[in-house]
mmCIF file with all atom_site columns, C-alpha atoms in Angstrom:
data_model
loop_
_atom_site.group_PDB
_atom_site.id
_atom_site.type_symbol
_atom_site.label_atom_id
_atom_site.label_alt_id
_atom_site.label_comp_id
_atom_site.label_asym_id
_atom_site.label_entity_id
_atom_site.label_seq_id
_atom_site.pdbx_PDB_ins_code
_atom_site.Cartn_x
_atom_site.Cartn_y
_atom_site.Cartn_z
_atom_site.occupancy
_atom_site.B_iso_or_equiv
_atom_site.pdbx_formal_charge
_atom_site.auth_seq_id
_atom_site.auth_comp_id
_atom_site.auth_asym_id
_atom_site.auth_atom_id
_atom_site.pdbx_PDB_model_num
ATOM 1   C CA . MET A 1 1   ? 165.296 127.768 41.155 1.00 0.00 ? 6   MET A CA 1
ATOM 2   C CA . SER A 1 2   ? 161.518 128.119 40.819 1.00 0.00 ? 7   SER A CA 1
ATOM 3   C CA . ALA A 1 3   ? 158.983 126.530 43.168 1.00 0.00 ? 8   ALA A CA 1
ATOM 4   C CA . LYS A 1 4   ? 157.944 124.078 40.452 1.00 0.00 ? 9   LYS A CA 1
ATOM 5   C CA . GLU A 1 5   ? 161.573 123.080 39.822 1.00 0.00 ? 10  GLU A CA 1
ATOM 6   C CA . ARG A 1 6   ? 162.079 122.423 43.557 1.00 0.00 ? 11  ARG A CA 1
ATOM 7   C CA . ALA A 1 7   ? 158.904 120.341 43.583 1.00 0.00 ? 12  ALA A CA 1
ATOM 8   C CA . GLU A 1 8   ? 160.138 118.365 40.524 1.00 0.00 ? 13  GLU A CA 1
ATOM 9   C CA . ARG A 1 9   ? 163.434 117.563 42.279 1.00 0.00 ? 14  ARG A CA 1
ATOM 10  C CA . LEU A 1 10  ? 161.636 116.473 45.433 1.00 0.00 ? 15  LEU A CA 1
ATOM 11  C CA . HIS A 1 11  ? 159.172 114.343 43.435 1.00 0.00 ? 16  HIS A CA 1
ATOM 12  C CA . LYS A 1 12  ? 162.012 112.349 41.896 1.00 0.00 ? 17  LYS A CA 1
ATOM 13  C CA . LYS A 1 13  ? 163.730 111.490 45.188 1.00 0.00 ? 18  LYS A CA 1
ATOM 14  C CA . VAL A 1 14  ? 161.029 110.695 47.759 1.00 0.00 ? 19  VAL A CA 1
ATOM 15  C CA . ASN A 1 15  ? 159.669 107.195 48.321 1.00 0.00 ? 20  ASN A CA 1
ATOM 16  C CA . THR A 1 16  ? 156.242 107.742 49.861 1.00 0.00 ? 21  THR A CA 1
ATOM 17  C CA . PHE A 1 17  ? 153.286 109.685 48.534 1.00 0.00 ? 22  PHE A CA 1
ATOM 18  C CA . ILE A 1 18  ? 149.997 110.433 50.277 1.00 0.00 ? 23  ILE A CA 1
ATOM 19  C CA . LEU A 1 19  ? 146.989 110.427 47.935 1.00 0.00 ? 24  LEU A CA 1
ATOM 20  C CA . THR A 1 20  ? 143.777 112.079 49.051 1.00 0.00 ? 25  THR A CA 1
ATOM 21  C CA . CYS A 1 21  ? 140.331 112.268 47.534 1.00 0.00 ? 26  CYS A CA 1
ATOM 22  C CA . VAL A 1 22  ? 136.863 113.347 48.573 1.00 0.00 ? 27  VAL A CA 1
ATOM 23  C CA . GLY A 1 23  ? 134.874 110.459 50.011 1.00 0.00 ? 28  GLY A CA 1
ATOM 24  C CA . SER A 1 24  ? 131.199 109.961 49.261 1.00 0.00 ? 29  SER A CA 1
ATOM 25  C CA . ASP A 1 25  ? 130.509 110.994 52.877 1.00 0.00 ? 30  ASP A CA 1
ATOM 26  C CA . GLY A 1 26  ? 132.167 114.376 52.185 1.00 0.00 ? 31  GLY A CA 1
ATOM 27  C CA . TYR A 1 27  ? 135.251 113.638 54.279 1.00 0.00 ? 32  TYR A CA 1
ATOM 28  C CA . PRO A 1 28  ? 138.794 113.325 52.925 1.00 0.00 ? 33  PRO A CA 1
ATOM 29  C CA . LEU A 1 29  ? 140.145 109.838 52.311 1.00 0.00 ? 34  LEU A CA 1
ATOM 30  C CA . ALA A 1 30  ? 143.940 109.408 52.424 1.00 0.00 ? 35  ALA A CA 1
ATOM 31  C CA . LYS A 1 31  ? 146.152 106.571 51.273 1.00 0.00 ? 36  LYS A CA 1
ATOM 32  C CA . ALA A 1 32  ? 149.934 106.169 51.418 1.00 0.00 ? 37  ALA A CA 1
ATOM 33  C CA . VAL A 1 33  ? 151.464 104.650 48.286 1.00 0.00 ? 38  VAL A CA 1
ATOM 34  C CA . VAL A 1 34  ? 154.892 104.025 46.816 1.00 0.00 ? 39  VAL A CA 1
ATOM 35  C CA . PRO A 1 35  ? 155.623 105.914 43.609 1.00 0.00 ? 40  PRO A CA 1
ATOM 36  C CA . GLY A 1 36  ? 155.350 104.370 40.178 1.00 0.00 ? 41  GLY A CA 1
ATOM 37  C CA . LYS A 1 37  ? 158.607 103.035 38.788 1.00 0.00 ? 42  LYS A CA 1
ATOM 38  C CA . HIS A 1 38  ? 158.728 105.806 36.169 1.00 0.00 ? 43  HIS A CA 1
ATOM 39  C CA . ARG A 1 39  ? 158.698 109.435 37.322 1.00 0.00 ? 44  ARG A CA 1
ATOM 40  C CA . GLU A 1 40  ? 158.916 111.660 34.279 1.00 0.00 ? 45  GLU A CA 1
ATOM 41  C CA . SER A 1 41  ? 157.513 114.964 35.560 1.00 0.00 ? 46  SER A CA 1
ATOM 42  C CA . LEU A 1 42  ? 154.949 116.629 37.779 1.00 0.00 ? 47  LEU A CA 1
ATOM 43  C CA . ASN A 1 43  ? 152.645 117.083 34.777 1.00 0.00 ? 48  ASN A CA 1
ATOM 44  C CA . GLU A 1 44  ? 151.451 113.493 35.077 1.00 0.00 ? 49  GLU A CA 1
ATOM 45  C CA . LEU A 1 45  ? 152.003 111.104 38.000 1.00 0.00 ? 50  LEU A CA 1
ATOM 46  C CA . TYR A 1 46  ? 151.166 107.399 38.140 1.00 0.00 ? 51  TYR A CA 1
ATOM 47  C CA . PHE A 1 47  ? 150.484 105.241 41.190 1.00 0.00 ? 52  PHE A CA 1
ATOM 48  C CA . CYS A 1 48  ? 149.685 101.553 41.636 1.00 0.00 ? 53  CYS A CA 1
ATOM 49  C CA . THR A 1 49  ? 147.080 100.179 44.020 1.00 0.00 ? 54  THR A CA 1
ATOM 50  C CA . ASN A 1 50  ? 144.253 97.648  44.213 1.00 0.00 ? 55  ASN A CA 1
ATOM 51  C CA . THR A 1 51  ? 141.118 97.995  42.106 1.00 0.00 ? 56  THR A CA 1
ATOM 52  C CA . SER A 1 52  ? 139.169 96.700  45.119 1.00 0.00 ? 57  SER A CA 1
ATOM 53  C CA . SER A 1 53  ? 140.382 99.529  47.415 1.00 0.00 ? 58  SER A CA 1
ATOM 54  C CA . ASN A 1 54  ? 138.025 102.132 48.863 1.00 0.00 ? 59  ASN A CA 1
ATOM 55  C CA . PHE A 1 55  ? 140.204 104.817 47.306 1.00 0.00 ? 60  PHE A CA 1
ATOM 56  C CA . VAL A 1 56  ? 139.608 103.535 43.761 1.00 0.00 ? 61  VAL A CA 1
ATOM 57  C CA . ALA A 1 57  ? 135.870 103.345 44.409 1.00 0.00 ? 62  ALA A CA 1
ATOM 58  C CA . GLU A 1 58  ? 135.822 106.963 45.570 1.00 0.00 ? 63  GLU A CA 1
ATOM 59  C CA . ILE A 1 59  ? 137.936 108.171 42.607 1.00 0.00 ? 64  ILE A CA 1
ATOM 60  C CA . SER A 1 60  ? 135.479 106.549 40.219 1.00 0.00 ? 65  SER A CA 1
ATOM 61  C CA . ASN A 1 61  ? 132.761 108.792 41.734 1.00 0.00 ? 66  ASN A CA 1
ATOM 62  C CA . ASN A 1 62  ? 134.752 112.023 42.122 1.00 0.00 ? 67  ASN A CA 1
ATOM 63  C CA . SER A 1 63  ? 138.068 112.645 40.368 1.00 0.00 ? 68  SER A CA 1
ATOM 64  C CA . LYS A 1 64  ? 139.152 115.606 42.528 1.00 0.00 ? 69  LYS A CA 1
ATOM 65  C CA . ALA A 1 65  ? 142.280 114.587 44.403 1.00 0.00 ? 70  ALA A CA 1
ATOM 66  C CA . SER A 1 66  ? 145.565 115.749 45.851 1.00 0.00 ? 71  SER A CA 1
ATOM 67  C CA . VAL A 1 67  ? 149.013 114.251 46.250 1.00 0.00 ? 72  VAL A CA 1
ATOM 68  C CA . TYR A 1 68  ? 151.414 115.129 49.056 1.00 0.00 ? 73  TYR A CA 1
ATOM 69  C CA . PHE A 1 69  ? 155.063 114.134 49.351 1.00 0.00 ? 74  PHE A CA 1
ATOM 70  C CA . TYR A 1 70  ? 157.898 115.337 51.526 1.00 0.00 ? 75  TYR A CA 1
ATOM 71  C CA . SER A 1 71  ? 161.476 114.900 52.655 1.00 0.00 ? 76  SER A CA 1
ATOM 72  C CA . ARG A 1 72  ? 162.576 115.360 56.234 1.00 0.00 ? 77  ARG A CA 1
ATOM 73  C CA . LYS A 1 73  ? 166.090 116.151 57.229 1.00 0.00 ? 78  LYS A CA 1
ATOM 74  C CA . ILE A 1 74  ? 167.209 116.847 60.806 1.00 0.00 ? 79  ILE A CA 1
ATOM 75  C CA . ILE A 1 75  ? 165.860 120.412 60.914 1.00 0.00 ? 80  ILE A CA 1
ATOM 76  C CA . VAL A 1 76  ? 164.639 121.168 57.408 1.00 0.00 ? 81  VAL A CA 1
ATOM 77  C CA . TRP A 1 77  ? 161.419 119.800 55.951 1.00 0.00 ? 82  TRP A CA 1
ATOM 78  C CA . THR A 1 78  ? 160.565 120.128 52.272 1.00 0.00 ? 83  THR A CA 1
ATOM 79  C CA . GLY A 1 79  ? 157.090 119.192 51.081 1.00 0.00 ? 84  GLY A CA 1
ATOM 80  C CA . CYS A 1 80  ? 154.798 119.573 48.125 1.00 0.00 ? 85  CYS A CA 1
ATOM 81  C CA . LEU A 1 81  ? 151.025 119.474 47.787 1.00 0.00 ? 86  LEU A CA 1
ATOM 82  C CA . LEU A 1 82  ? 149.540 119.033 44.317 1.00 0.00 ? 87  LEU A CA 1
ATOM 83  C CA . LYS A 1 83  ? 145.843 119.485 43.512 1.00 0.00 ? 88  LYS A CA 1
ATOM 84  C CA . GLY A 1 84  ? 144.198 118.069 40.430 1.00 0.00 ? 89  GLY A CA 1
ATOM 85  C CA . ASN A 1 85  ? 142.288 115.119 39.052 1.00 0.00 ? 90  ASN A CA 1
ATOM 86  C CA . MET A 1 86  ? 142.867 111.380 39.371 1.00 0.00 ? 91  MET A CA 1
ATOM 87  C CA . GLU A 1 87  ? 141.642 108.763 36.937 1.00 0.00 ? 92  GLU A CA 1
ATOM 88  C CA . ILE A 1 88  ? 141.679 104.987 36.737 1.00 0.00 ? 93  ILE A CA 1
ATOM 89  C CA . VAL A 1 89  ? 143.847 103.762 33.862 1.00 0.00 ? 94  VAL A CA 1
ATOM 90  C CA . ASN A 1 90  ? 142.453 100.937 31.745 1.00 0.00 ? 95  ASN A CA 1
ATOM 91  C CA . ASP A 1 91  ? 145.158 100.955 29.061 1.00 0.00 ? 96  ASP A CA 1
ATOM 92  C CA . ILE A 1 92  ? 146.904 97.574  29.333 1.00 0.00 ? 97  ILE A CA 1
ATOM 93  C CA . ASN A 1 93  ? 150.160 99.005  27.940 1.00 0.00 ? 98  ASN A CA 1
ATOM 94  C CA . ILE A 1 94  ? 150.357 101.567 30.741 1.00 0.00 ? 99  ILE A CA 1
ATOM 95  C CA . LYS A 1 95  ? 149.502 98.897  33.315 1.00 0.00 ? 100 LYS A CA 1
ATOM 96  C CA . GLU A 1 96  ? 152.344 96.758  31.963 1.00 0.00 ? 101 GLU A CA 1
ATOM 97  C CA . LYS A 1 97  ? 154.726 99.739  32.065 1.00 0.00 ? 102 LYS A CA 1
ATOM 98  C CA . TYR A 1 98  ? 154.062 100.350 35.771 1.00 0.00 ? 103 TYR A CA 1
ATOM 99  C CA . TRP A 1 99  ? 153.963 96.701  36.867 1.00 0.00 ? 104 TRP A CA 1
ATOM 100 C CA . GLN A 1 100 ? 156.838 95.679  39.143 1.00 0.00 ? 105 GLN A CA 1
ATOM 101 C CA . GLY A 1 101 ? 157.975 92.155  39.897 1.00 0.00 ? 106 GLY A CA 1
ATOM 102 C CA . LYS A 1 102 ? 157.687 92.825  43.627 1.00 0.00 ? 107 LYS A CA 1
ATOM 103 C CA . PHE A 1 103 ? 153.886 93.105  43.153 1.00 0.00 ? 108 PHE A CA 1
ATOM 104 C CA . ARG A 1 104 ? 153.546 89.369  42.281 1.00 0.00 ? 109 ARG A CA 1
ATOM 105 C CA . ASN A 1 105 ? 152.793 88.244  45.823 1.00 0.00 ? 110 ASN A CA 1
ATOM 106 C CA . ALA A 1 106 ? 149.949 90.765  46.149 1.00 0.00 ? 111 ALA A CA 1
ATOM 107 C CA . TYR A 1 107 ? 147.991 89.549  43.109 1.00 0.00 ? 112 TYR A CA 1
ATOM 108 C CA . PRO A 1 108 ? 146.671 86.017  42.447 1.00 0.00 ? 113 PRO A CA 1
ATOM 109 C CA . GLN A 1 109 ? 147.431 86.185  38.704 1.00 0.00 ? 114 GLN A CA 1
ATOM 110 C CA . LYS A 1 110 ? 150.947 87.516  39.494 1.00 0.00 ? 115 LYS A CA 1
ATOM 111 C CA . SER A 1 111 ? 150.718 89.856  36.521 1.00 0.00 ? 116 SER A CA 1
ATOM 112 C CA . PHE A 1 112 ? 149.638 93.316  35.387 1.00 0.00 ? 117 PHE A CA 1
ATOM 113 C CA . THR A 1 113 ? 146.625 91.559  33.826 1.00 0.00 ? 118 THR A CA 1
ATOM 114 C CA . ASP A 1 114 ? 145.214 90.755  37.276 1.00 0.00 ? 119 ASP A CA 1
ATOM 115 C CA . PRO A 1 115 ? 141.832 92.517  37.564 1.00 0.00 ? 120 PRO A CA 1
ATOM 116 C CA . ASP A 1 116 ? 142.737 93.802  41.041 1.00 0.00 ? 121 ASP A CA 1
ATOM 117 C CA . PHE A 1 117 ? 145.902 95.560  39.769 1.00 0.00 ? 122 PHE A CA 1
ATOM 118 C CA . CYS A 1 118 ? 145.047 99.221  39.272 1.00 0.00 ? 123 CYS A CA 1
ATOM 119 C CA . VAL A 1 119 ? 147.056 102.125 37.922 1.00 0.00 ? 124 VAL A CA 1
ATOM 120 C CA . LEU A 1 120 ? 145.952 105.646 38.797 1.00 0.00 ? 125 LEU A CA 1
ATOM 121 C CA . ARG A 1 121 ? 146.922 108.671 36.705 1.00 0.00 ? 126 ARG A CA 1
ATOM 122 C CA . PHE A 1 122 ? 147.052 112.030 38.473 1.00 0.00 ? 127 PHE A CA 1
ATOM 123 C CA . VAL A 1 123 ? 147.122 115.288 36.515 1.00 0.00 ? 128 VAL A CA 1
ATOM 124 C CA . PRO A 1 124 ? 147.775 118.292 38.751 1.00 0.00 ? 129 PRO A CA 1
ATOM 125 C CA . ASN A 1 125 ? 146.695 121.839 37.969 1.00 0.00 ? 130 ASN A CA 1
ATOM 126 C CA . SER A 1 126 ? 148.361 123.629 40.889 1.00 0.00 ? 131 SER A CA 1
ATOM 127 C CA . GLY A 1 127 ? 150.886 123.065 43.612 1.00 0.00 ? 132 GLY A CA 1
ATOM 128 C CA . ARG A 1 128 ? 152.349 124.465 46.780 1.00 0.00 ? 133 ARG A CA 1
ATOM 129 C CA . VAL A 1 129 ? 155.883 123.761 47.864 1.00 0.00 ? 134 VAL A CA 1
ATOM 130 C CA . TYR A 1 130 ? 157.245 124.280 51.372 1.00 0.00 ? 135 TYR A CA 1
ATOM 131 C CA . SER A 1 131 ? 161.001 124.738 51.468 1.00 0.00 ? 136 SER A CA 1
ATOM 132 C CA . ASN A 1 132 ? 163.427 126.713 53.620 1.00 0.00 ? 137 ASN A CA 1
ATOM 133 C CA . PHE A 1 133 ? 160.558 127.809 55.899 1.00 0.00 ? 138 PHE A CA 1
ATOM 134 C CA . LYS A 1 134 ? 158.653 129.426 52.993 1.00 0.00 ? 139 LYS A CA 1
ATOM 135 C CA . LEU A 1 135 ? 155.499 128.495 51.061 1.00 0.00 ? 140 LEU A CA 1
ATOM 136 C CA . GLU A 1 136 ? 155.251 129.124 47.332 1.00 0.00 ? 141 GLU A CA 1
ATOM 137 C CA . ASP A 1 137 ? 152.327 128.379 45.044 1.00 0.00 ? 142 ASP A CA 1
ATOM 138 C CA . PHE A 1 138 ? 152.771 127.408 41.416 1.00 0.00 ? 143 PHE A CA 1
ATOM 139 C CA . GLU A 1 139 ? 150.757 126.326 38.397 1.00 0.00 ? 144 GLU A CA 1
ATOM 140 C CA . VAL A 1 140 ? 151.386 123.022 36.678 1.00 0.00 ? 145 VAL A CA 1
#
């Protein structure tokens, strides 16, 4: 199995992702998020957050970002770092697709039409997977 295939498998089973971007002060900014309800492939990842968050403000200024996710078993860790670009999605159809009922309590309008509901689209260009005590780089 290739490094990218291992990363794809991991991507579909983990429940927490760490998003990072470059802050306007030059320092990294990190944010933990749950994955979008649809996980098709590593070629395009979607995440939901608040439009009013610092992370969204920074992404609007600099799209360079990374996504990290991992699985920890008793002794063996498997993780993947993806580097690429993040963008704010304004397409209402995509926002509806990624809306989840459990988000209602977090948004006054209780809908994907709430102005503070934000969907981020991440398109990676490279990755690094750590598995079985080895690192392997791959292109996306």
